[in-house]
Amino acid sequence: MSVGGLFSYTGRENADDAVGAGVEGSLAWYGQRSFSWIGAVVQAQLVADRQVHERLALGFQGGFGPVGAELSMYTEGAGRSNARTYGAQIVPFIASPIAYAGFRLAIPFDGEAGATIPSYGTEYGLVIGLKFPINPRAFGHSLH
């Protein structure tokens, strides 16, 4: 299990380029005597373009050693010129024990129902993170 900061710079169709900052938490299971792993990830960011708004994602990740990929569902809040958007993202990345860098490709499904402004379009950009491992066994003793 690890938790830490998440930073992004992305270009988007139908919207200005955006900078985001937030938090990410992940949980990973490693195979016995193997470098392969699978896990879950959750992200929450504030995105700054013309209006600050939230971007949330929840999904799965996996990989082999320091190379991995995340597949998540996301939602991005409405901005001045764009409606709330829902979609899927894939993020191939390279990681060390406390840091990672990846390329985000986010594909929108649709915008908010009944919106009079367009949803955000396809998003692509750099994502970096600094995460700190947490030992669940240490918490187990304090929770009983």
CSV table of N, CA and C in Angstrom, one decimal:
chain,number,residue,atom,x,y,z
A,1,MET,N,0.9,-1.2,0.0
A,1,MET,CA,0.0,0.0,0.0
A,1,MET,C,0.9,1.2,0.0
A,2,SER,N,0.5,2.2,-0.8
A,2,SER,CA,1.3,3.5,-0.8
A,2,SER,C,0.4,4.6,-1.1
A,3,VAL,N,0.7,5.8,-0.6
A,3,VAL,CA,0.0,7.0,-0.7
A,3,VAL,C,0.9,8.2,-1.0
A,4,GLY,N,0.5,9.1,-1.8
A,4,GLY,CA,1.4,10.3,-2.1
A,4,GLY,C,0.8,11.3,-3.1
A,5,GLY,N,1.7,12.2,-3.5
A,5,GLY,CA,1.2,13.2,-4.4
A,5,GLY,C,1.2,12.8,-5.9
A,6,LEU,N,0.3,13.5,-6.6
A,6,LEU,CA,0.1,13.2,-8.0
A,6,LEU,C,0.1,14.6,-8.7
A,7,PHE,N,0.9,14.7,-9.8
A,7,PHE,CA,1.0,15.9,-10.6
A,7,PHE,C,0.8,15.6,-12.0
A,8,SER,N,0.2,16.5,-12.8
A,8,SER,CA,0.0,16.2,-14.2
A,8,SER,C,0.0,17.5,-15.0
A,9,TYR,N,0.4,17.3,-16.3
A,9,TYR,CA,0.3,18.4,-17.3
A,9,TYR,C,-0.3,17.7,-18.5
A,10,THR,N,-1.5,18.2,-18.9
A,10,THR,CA,-2.1,17.5,-20.0
A,10,THR,C,-2.7,18.5,-21.1
A,11,GLY,N,-2.7,18.0,-22.3
A,11,GLY,CA,-3.3,18.7,-23.4
A,11,GLY,C,-4.7,18.0,-23.6
A,12,ARG,N,-5.7,18.8,-24.0
A,12,ARG,CA,-7.0,18.2,-24.1
A,12,ARG,C,-7.7,18.8,-25.3
A,13,GLU,N,-8.5,18.0,-26.1
A,13,GLU,CA,-9.3,18.5,-27.1
A,13,GLU,C,-10.5,19.3,-26.5
A,14,ASN,N,-11.0,20.3,-27.1
A,14,ASN,CA,-12.1,21.1,-26.6
A,14,ASN,C,-11.8,21.9,-25.3
A,15,ALA,N,-10.6,22.0,-24.9
A,15,ALA,CA,-10.3,22.7,-23.7
A,15,ALA,C,-8.8,23.1,-23.7
A,16,ASP,N,-8.5,24.0,-22.8
A,16,ASP,CA,-7.1,24.5,-22.6
A,16,ASP,C,-6.3,23.4,-22.0
A,17,ASP,N,-4.9,23.4,-22.2
A,17,ASP,CA,-4.0,22.6,-21.5
A,17,ASP,C,-4.2,22.8,-20.0
A,18,ALA,N,-4.0,21.8,-19.2
A,18,ALA,CA,-4.3,21.9,-17.8
A,18,ALA,C,-3.2,21.3,-16.9
A,19,VAL,N,-3.0,21.9,-15.8
A,19,VAL,CA,-2.1,21.4,-14.7
A,19,VAL,C,-2.9,20.9,-13.6
A,20,GLY,N,-2.6,19.7,-13.1
A,20,GLY,CA,-3.3,19.2,-12.0
A,20,GLY,C,-2.4,18.7,-10.8
A,21,ALA,N,-2.9,18.8,-9.6
A,21,ALA,CA,-2.2,18.4,-8.4
A,21,ALA,C,-3.2,17.7,-7.5
A,22,GLY,N,-2.8,16.6,-6.8
A,22,GLY,CA,-3.6,15.9,-5.9
A,22,GLY,C,-3.0,14.8,-5.2
A,23,VAL,N,-3.7,13.8,-4.9
A,23,VAL,CA,-3.2,12.6,-4.2
A,23,VAL,C,-3.6,11.3,-4.9
A,24,GLU,N,-2.8,10.3,-4.7
A,24,GLU,CA,-3.1,9.0,-5.2
A,24,GLU,C,-2.8,7.9,-4.1
A,25,GLY,N,-3.6,6.9,-4.1
A,25,GLY,CA,-3.4,5.8,-3.2
A,25,GLY,C,-3.4,4.5,-4.0
A,26,SER,N,-2.6,3.6,-3.7
A,26,SER,CA,-2.6,2.3,-4.4
A,26,SER,C,-2.3,1.1,-3.5
A,27,LEU,N,-2.8,0.0,-3.9
A,27,LEU,CA,-2.5,-1.3,-3.2
A,27,LEU,C,-2.1,-2.3,-4.2
A,28,ALA,N,-1.0,-3.0,-4.0
A,28,ALA,CA,-0.4,-3.9,-4.9
A,28,ALA,C,-0.2,-5.3,-4.3
A,29,TRP,N,-0.4,-6.3,-5.0
A,29,TRP,CA,-0.1,-7.7,-4.6
A,29,TRP,C,0.9,-8.2,-5.6
A,30,TYR,N,2.0,-8.8,-5.0
A,30,TYR,CA,3.1,-9.3,-5.8
A,30,TYR,C,3.0,-10.9,-5.8
A,31,GLY,N,3.3,-11.5,-6.9
A,31,GLY,CA,3.4,-12.9,-7.1
A,31,GLY,C,4.5,-13.5,-6.2
A,32,GLN,N,4.3,-14.8,-5.8
A,32,GLN,CA,5.4,-15.4,-5.0
A,32,GLN,C,6.6,-15.6,-5.9
A,33,ARG,N,7.7,-15.1,-5.4
A,33,ARG,CA,9.0,-15.2,-6.1
A,33,ARG,C,9.0,-14.7,-7.5
A,34,SER,N,8.2,-13.6,-7.6
A,34,SER,CA,8.0,-13.0,-9.0
A,34,SER,C,8.1,-11.5,-8.9
A,35,PHE,N,8.4,-10.9,-10.0
A,35,PHE,CA,8.4,-9.4,-10.1
A,35,PHE,C,7.1,-8.9,-10.6
A,36,SER,N,6.2,-9.8,-11.0
A,36,SER,CA,4.9,-9.4,-11.5
A,36,SER,C,3.9,-9.0,-10.3
A,37,TRP,N,3.0,-8.0,-10.6
A,37,TRP,CA,2.1,-7.5,-9.6
A,37,TRP,C,0.8,-7.0,-10.2
A,38,ILE,N,-0.2,-7.0,-9.4
A,38,ILE,CA,-1.5,-6.4,-9.8
A,38,ILE,C,-2.0,-5.6,-8.6
A,39,GLY,N,-2.9,-4.6,-8.9
A,39,GLY,CA,-3.4,-3.8,-7.8
A,39,GLY,C,-4.5,-2.9,-8.1
A,40,ALA,N,-4.9,-2.0,-7.2
A,40,ALA,CA,-5.9,-1.1,-7.4
A,40,ALA,C,-5.4,0.3,-7.1
A,41,VAL,N,-6.0,1.3,-7.8
A,41,VAL,CA,-5.5,2.7,-7.6
A,41,VAL,C,-6.7,3.7,-7.5
A,42,VAL,N,-6.6,4.7,-6.7
A,42,VAL,CA,-7.6,5.8,-6.6
A,42,VAL,C,-6.8,7.1,-6.7
A,43,GLN,N,-7.4,8.1,-7.4
A,43,GLN,CA,-6.8,9.4,-7.6
A,43,GLN,C,-7.8,10.5,-7.4
A,44,ALA,N,-7.3,11.6,-6.8
A,44,ALA,CA,-8.2,12.8,-6.6
A,44,ALA,C,-7.2,14.0,-6.9
A,45,GLN,N,-7.6,14.8,-7.9
A,45,GLN,CA,-6.8,16.0,-8.3
A,45,GLN,C,-7.7,17.2,-8.4
A,46,LEU,N,-7.0,18.4,-8.2
A,46,LEU,CA,-7.6,19.6,-8.6
A,46,LEU,C,-6.9,20.0,-9.9
A,47,VAL,N,-7.7,20.4,-10.9
A,47,VAL,CA,-7.2,20.7,-12.2
A,47,VAL,C,-7.4,22.2,-12.4
A,48,ALA,N,-6.4,22.9,-12.8
A,48,ALA,CA,-6.4,24.3,-13.1
A,48,ALA,C,-6.3,24.6,-14.6
A,49,ASP,N,-7.4,25.0,-15.2
A,49,ASP,CA,-7.4,25.6,-16.5
A,49,ASP,C,-8.0,27.0,-16.3
A,50,ARG,N,-9.1,27.3,-16.9
A,50,ARG,CA,-9.7,28.6,-16.6
A,50,ARG,C,-10.5,28.7,-15.3
A,51,GLN,N,-10.9,27.5,-14.8
A,51,GLN,CA,-11.6,27.4,-13.6
A,51,GLN,C,-11.1,26.1,-12.9
A,52,VAL,N,-10.8,26.2,-11.6
A,52,VAL,CA,-10.3,25.0,-10.9
A,52,VAL,C,-11.5,24.1,-10.6
A,53,HIS,N,-11.2,22.8,-10.9
A,53,HIS,CA,-12.3,21.8,-10.7
A,53,HIS,C,-11.6,20.5,-10.4
A,54,GLU,N,-12.4,19.5,-10.0
A,54,GLU,CA,-11.9,18.2,-9.6
A,54,GLU,C,-11.8,17.2,-10.7
A,55,ARG,N,-10.9,16.2,-10.5
A,55,ARG,CA,-10.7,15.1,-11.5
A,55,ARG,C,-10.5,13.9,-10.6
A,56,LEU,N,-11.4,12.9,-10.7
A,56,LEU,CA,-11.3,11.7,-9.9
A,56,LEU,C,-11.2,10.5,-10.7
A,57,ALA,N,-10.4,9.5,-10.3
A,57,ALA,CA,-10.3,8.2,-11.0
A,57,ALA,C,-10.2,7.0,-10.1
A,58,LEU,N,-10.6,5.9,-10.6
A,58,LEU,CA,-10.6,4.7,-9.8
A,58,LEU,C,-10.4,3.5,-10.8
A,59,GLY,N,-9.4,2.6,-10.5
A,59,GLY,CA,-9.2,1.6,-11.4
A,59,GLY,C,-8.2,0.5,-10.9
A,60,PHE,N,-7.6,-0.2,-11.9
A,60,PHE,CA,-6.7,-1.3,-11.7
A,60,PHE,C,-5.4,-0.9,-12.3
A,61,GLN,N,-4.3,-1.6,-11.7
A,61,GLN,CA,-3.0,-1.4,-12.3
A,61,GLN,C,-2.2,-2.7,-12.2
A,62,GLY,N,-1.2,-2.9,-13.0
A,62,GLY,CA,-0.4,-4.1,-12.9
A,62,GLY,C,0.9,-3.9,-13.7
A,63,GLY,N,1.8,-4.8,-13.5
A,63,GLY,CA,3.0,-4.7,-14.2
A,63,GLY,C,4.0,-5.8,-13.8
A,64,PHE,N,5.2,-5.6,-14.3
A,64,PHE,CA,6.3,-6.5,-14.1
A,64,PHE,C,7.5,-5.6,-13.7
A,65,GLY,N,7.9,-5.7,-12.4
A,65,GLY,CA,9.0,-4.9,-11.9
A,65,GLY,C,8.6,-3.4,-12.0
A,66,PRO,N,9.5,-2.6,-12.5
A,66,PRO,CA,9.3,-1.2,-12.5
A,66,PRO,C,8.4,-0.7,-13.6
A,67,VAL,N,8.0,-1.5,-14.5
A,67,VAL,CA,7.1,-1.2,-15.7
A,67,VAL,C,5.7,-1.6,-15.4
A,68,GLY,N,4.8,-0.7,-15.6
A,68,GLY,CA,3.4,-1.0,-15.4
A,68,GLY,C,2.4,-0.2,-16.2
A,69,ALA,N,1.1,-0.5,-16.0
A,69,ALA,CA,0.1,0.3,-16.6
A,69,ALA,C,-1.1,0.3,-15.7
A,70,GLU,N,-1.9,1.4,-15.8
A,70,GLU,CA,-3.1,1.7,-15.0
A,70,GLU,C,-4.3,1.8,-16.0
A,71,LEU,N,-5.4,1.2,-15.7
A,71,LEU,CA,-6.6,1.3,-16.5
A,71,LEU,C,-7.7,1.7,-15.5
A,72,SER,N,-8.2,2.9,-15.7
A,72,SER,CA,-9.2,3.5,-14.7
A,72,SER,C,-10.3,4.2,-15.4
A,73,MET,N,-11.4,4.3,-14.7
A,73,MET,CA,-12.5,5.2,-15.0
A,73,MET,C,-12.3,6.5,-14.4
A,74,TYR,N,-12.7,7.6,-15.0
A,74,TYR,CA,-12.5,8.9,-14.5
A,74,TYR,C,-13.7,9.8,-14.7
A,75,THR,N,-13.8,10.8,-13.9
A,75,THR,CA,-14.7,11.9,-14.1
A,75,THR,C,-14.0,13.2,-13.9
A,76,GLU,N,-14.3,14.2,-14.7
A,76,GLU,CA,-13.7,15.5,-14.5
A,76,GLU,C,-14.8,16.5,-14.4
A,77,GLY,N,-14.7,17.4,-13.4
A,77,GLY,CA,-15.8,18.4,-13.1
A,77,GLY,C,-15.9,19.4,-14.2
A,78,ALA,N,-17.0,20.1,-14.3
A,78,ALA,CA,-17.3,21.1,-15.2
A,78,ALA,C,-16.3,22.3,-15.1
A,79,GLY,N,-15.9,22.9,-16.2
A,79,GLY,CA,-15.2,24.2,-16.2
A,79,GLY,C,-16.0,25.3,-16.8
A,80,ARG,N,-15.4,26.4,-17.1
A,80,ARG,CA,-16.2,27.5,-17.7
A,80,ARG,C,-16.7,27.1,-19.1
A,81,SER,N,-15.9,26.4,-19.8
A,81,SER,CA,-16.3,26.1,-21.2
A,81,SER,C,-16.6,24.6,-21.5
A,82,ASN,N,-16.5,23.8,-20.5
A,82,ASN,CA,-16.7,22.4,-20.7
A,82,ASN,C,-17.6,21.7,-19.6
A,83,ALA,N,-18.4,20.8,-20.0
A,83,ALA,CA,-19.3,20.1,-19.1
A,83,ALA,C,-18.6,19.0,-18.4
A,84,ARG,N,-19.2,18.5,-17.2
A,84,ARG,CA,-18.6,17.3,-16.5
A,84,ARG,C,-18.5,16.2,-17.6
A,85,THR,N,-17.3,15.5,-17.5
A,85,THR,CA,-17.0,14.5,-18.4
A,85,THR,C,-16.7,13.2,-17.7
A,86,TYR,N,-17.1,12.0,-18.3
A,86,TYR,CA,-16.8,10.7,-17.8
A,86,TYR,C,-16.1,9.9,-18.9
A,87,GLY,N,-15.1,9.1,-18.5
A,87,GLY,CA,-14.4,8.3,-19.5
A,87,GLY,C,-13.5,7.3,-18.9
A,88,ALA,N,-12.6,6.8,-19.7
A,88,ALA,CA,-11.6,5.8,-19.3
A,88,ALA,C,-10.2,6.3,-19.6
A,89,GLN,N,-9.2,5.9,-18.8
A,89,GLN,CA,-7.9,6.4,-19.0
A,89,GLN,C,-6.9,5.2,-18.9
A,90,ILE,N,-5.9,5.2,-19.7
A,90,ILE,CA,-4.8,4.3,-19.6
A,90,ILE,C,-3.5,5.0,-19.4
A,91,VAL,N,-2.7,4.6,-18.4
A,91,VAL,CA,-1.5,5.3,-18.1
A,91,VAL,C,-0.3,4.2,-18.0
A,92,PRO,N,0.5,4.0,-19.1
A,92,PRO,CA,1.7,3.2,-19.0
A,92,PRO,C,2.7,4.1,-18.2
A,93,PHE,N,3.4,3.4,-17.3
A,93,PHE,CA,4.4,4.1,-16.4
A,93,PHE,C,5.6,3.3,-16.1
A,94,ILE,N,6.6,4.0,-15.6
A,94,ILE,CA,7.9,3.5,-15.1
A,94,ILE,C,8.0,4.0,-13.7
A,95,ALA,N,8.3,3.0,-12.7
A,95,ALA,CA,8.3,3.4,-11.3
A,95,ALA,C,9.5,3.0,-10.6
A,96,SER,N,9.8,3.7,-9.5
A,96,SER,CA,10.8,3.3,-8.5
A,96,SER,C,10.0,3.0,-7.3
A,97,PRO,N,10.7,2.7,-6.2
A,97,PRO,CA,9.9,2.4,-4.9
A,97,PRO,C,9.1,3.7,-4.5
A,98,ILE,N,9.6,4.9,-4.8
A,98,ILE,CA,8.8,6.1,-4.3
A,98,ILE,C,8.4,7.1,-5.3
A,99,ALA,N,8.7,6.8,-6.6
A,99,ALA,CA,8.3,7.8,-7.6
A,99,ALA,C,8.0,7.1,-8.9
A,100,TYR,N,7.1,7.7,-9.7
A,100,TYR,CA,6.8,7.2,-11.0
A,100,TYR,C,6.6,8.3,-12.0
A,101,ALA,N,6.7,7.9,-13.3
A,101,ALA,CA,6.3,8.9,-14.4
A,101,ALA,C,5.6,8.1,-15.4
A,102,GLY,N,4.5,8.7,-16.0
A,102,GLY,CA,3.7,8.0,-17.0
A,102,GLY,C,3.1,8.9,-18.0
A,103,PHE,N,2.5,8.3,-19.0
A,103,PHE,CA,1.8,9.0,-20.0
A,103,PHE,C,0.3,8.7,-19.9
A,104,ARG,N,-0.5,9.7,-19.7
A,104,ARG,CA,-1.9,9.5,-19.6
A,104,ARG,C,-2.6,9.8,-20.9
A,105,LEU,N,-3.4,8.8,-21.3
A,105,LEU,CA,-4.3,8.9,-22.5
A,105,LEU,C,-5.7,8.7,-21.9
A,106,ALA,N,-6.6,9.7,-21.9
A,106,ALA,CA,-7.9,9.6,-21.4
A,106,ALA,C,-8.9,9.8,-22.5
A,107,ILE,N,-9.8,8.9,-22.6
A,107,ILE,CA,-10.8,8.9,-23.7
A,107,ILE,C,-12.2,9.1,-23.1
A,108,PRO,N,-12.9,10.2,-23.4
A,108,PRO,CA,-14.2,10.5,-22.8
A,108,PRO,C,-15.3,9.6,-23.4
A,109,PHE,N,-16.2,9.2,-22.6
A,109,PHE,CA,-17.4,8.5,-23.0
A,109,PHE,C,-18.5,9.5,-23.4
A,110,ASP,N,-18.7,10.4,-22.5
A,110,ASP,CA,-19.8,11.4,-22.8
A,110,ASP,C,-19.7,12.5,-21.7
A,111,GLY,N,-20.3,13.6,-22.0
A,111,GLY,CA,-20.4,14.7,-21.0
A,111,GLY,C,-21.7,14.5,-20.2
A,112,GLU,N,-21.9,15.5,-19.3
A,112,GLU,CA,-23.1,15.5,-18.4
A,112,GLU,C,-24.4,15.6,-19.3
A,113,ALA,N,-25.4,14.8,-18.9
A,113,ALA,CA,-26.6,14.7,-19.6
A,113,ALA,C,-27.3,16.1,-19.6
A,114,GLY,N,-27.7,16.6,-20.8
A,114,GLY,CA,-28.4,17.9,-20.9
A,114,GLY,C,-27.5,19.1,-20.9
A,115,ALA,N,-26.2,18.9,-20.9
A,115,ALA,CA,-25.2,20.0,-20.9
A,115,ALA,C,-25.4,20.8,-22.2
A,116,THR,N,-25.2,22.1,-22.0
A,116,THR,CA,-25.3,23.0,-23.2
A,116,THR,C,-23.9,23.4,-23.7
A,117,ILE,N,-22.9,22.9,-23.0
A,117,ILE,CA,-21.5,23.1,-23.5
A,117,ILE,C,-20.8,21.8,-23.7
A,118,PRO,N,-19.8,21.7,-24.5
A,118,PRO,CA,-19.2,20.4,-24.8
A,118,PRO,C,-18.4,19.8,-23.7
A,119,SER,N,-18.3,18.5,-23.7
A,119,SER,CA,-17.5,17.8,-22.7
A,119,SER,C,-16.0,18.0,-23.1
A,120,TYR,N,-15.1,17.6,-22.1
A,120,TYR,CA,-13.7,17.7,-22.4
A,120,TYR,C,-13.4,16.6,-23.5
A,121,GLY,N,-12.5,16.8,-24.4
A,121,GLY,CA,-12.2,15.8,-25.4
A,121,GLY,C,-11.1,14.9,-24.9
A,122,THR,N,-10.5,14.2,-25.8
A,122,THR,CA,-9.4,13.3,-25.5
A,122,THR,C,-8.3,14.0,-24.8
A,123,GLU,N,-7.7,13.4,-23.8
A,123,GLU,CA,-6.7,14.0,-23.0
A,123,GLU,C,-5.4,13.2,-23.1
A,124,TYR,N,-4.3,13.9,-23.2
A,124,TYR,CA,-3.0,13.2,-23.3
A,124,TYR,C,-1.9,14.1,-22.5
A,125,GLY,N,-1.0,13.4,-21.8
A,125,GLY,CA,-0.1,14.2,-21.1
A,125,GLY,C,0.8,13.4,-20.1
A,126,LEU,N,1.6,14.1,-19.4
A,126,LEU,CA,2.6,13.6,-18.5
A,126,LEU,C,2.0,13.6,-17.1
A,127,VAL,N,2.2,12.5,-16.4
A,127,VAL,CA,1.8,12.3,-15.0
A,127,VAL,C,3.0,11.8,-14.2
A,128,ILE,N,3.2,12.5,-13.1
A,128,ILE,CA,4.3,12.1,-12.2
A,128,ILE,C,3.8,12.0,-10.8
A,129,GLY,N,4.4,11.1,-10.0
A,129,GLY,CA,3.9,11.0,-8.6
A,129,GLY,C,5.1,10.6,-7.7
A,130,LEU,N,4.9,11.0,-6.4
A,130,LEU,CA,5.8,10.6,-5.3
A,130,LEU,C,5.0,9.9,-4.3
A,131,LYS,N,5.2,8.6,-4.1
A,131,LYS,CA,4.4,7.8,-3.2
A,131,LYS,C,5.2,7.2,-2.1
A,132,PHE,N,4.6,7.1,-0.9
A,132,PHE,CA,5.3,6.6,0.2
A,132,PHE,C,4.7,5.3,0.7
A,133,PRO,N,5.5,4.2,0.7
A,133,PRO,CA,4.9,2.9,1.1
A,133,PRO,C,4.4,2.9,2.6
A,134,ILE,N,3.3,2.2,2.8
A,134,ILE,CA,2.7,2.1,4.2
A,134,ILE,C,2.7,0.6,4.5
A,135,ASN,N,3.2,0.2,5.6
A,135,ASN,CA,3.1,-1.2,6.0
A,135,ASN,C,1.8,-1.5,6.7
A,136,PRO,N,0.9,-2.2,6.1
A,136,PRO,CA,-0.4,-2.5,6.7
A,136,PRO,C,-0.3,-3.2,8.0
A,137,ARG,N,0.7,-4.0,8.2
A,137,ARG,CA,0.8,-4.8,9.5
A,137,ARG,C,1.0,-3.8,10.7
A,138,ALA,N,1.7,-2.7,10.4
A,138,ALA,CA,1.9,-1.7,11.5
A,138,ALA,C,0.6,-1.1,11.9
A,139,PHE,N,-0.3,-0.9,11.0
A,139,PHE,CA,-1.6,-0.3,11.3
A,139,PHE,C,-2.5,-1.4,11.9
A,140,GLY,N,-2.3,-2.6,11.6
A,140,GLY,CA,-3.2,-3.7,12.1
A,140,GLY,C,-3.1,-3.8,13.7
A,141,HIS,N,-1.9,-3.5,14.2
A,141,HIS,CA,-1.7,-3.6,15.7
A,141,HIS,C,-2.4,-2.4,16.4
A,142,SER,N,-2.5,-1.3,15.7
A,142,SER,CA,-3.0,-0.1,16.3
A,142,SER,C,-4.6,0.0,16.2
A,143,LEU,N,-5.1,-0.8,15.2
A,143,LEU,CA,-6.6,-0.8,15.0
A,143,LEU,C,-7.3,-1.8,15.9
A,144,HIS,N,-6.7,-2.7,16.6
A,144,HIS,CA,-7.4,-3.7,17.4
A,144,HIS,C,-7.6,-3.2,18.8
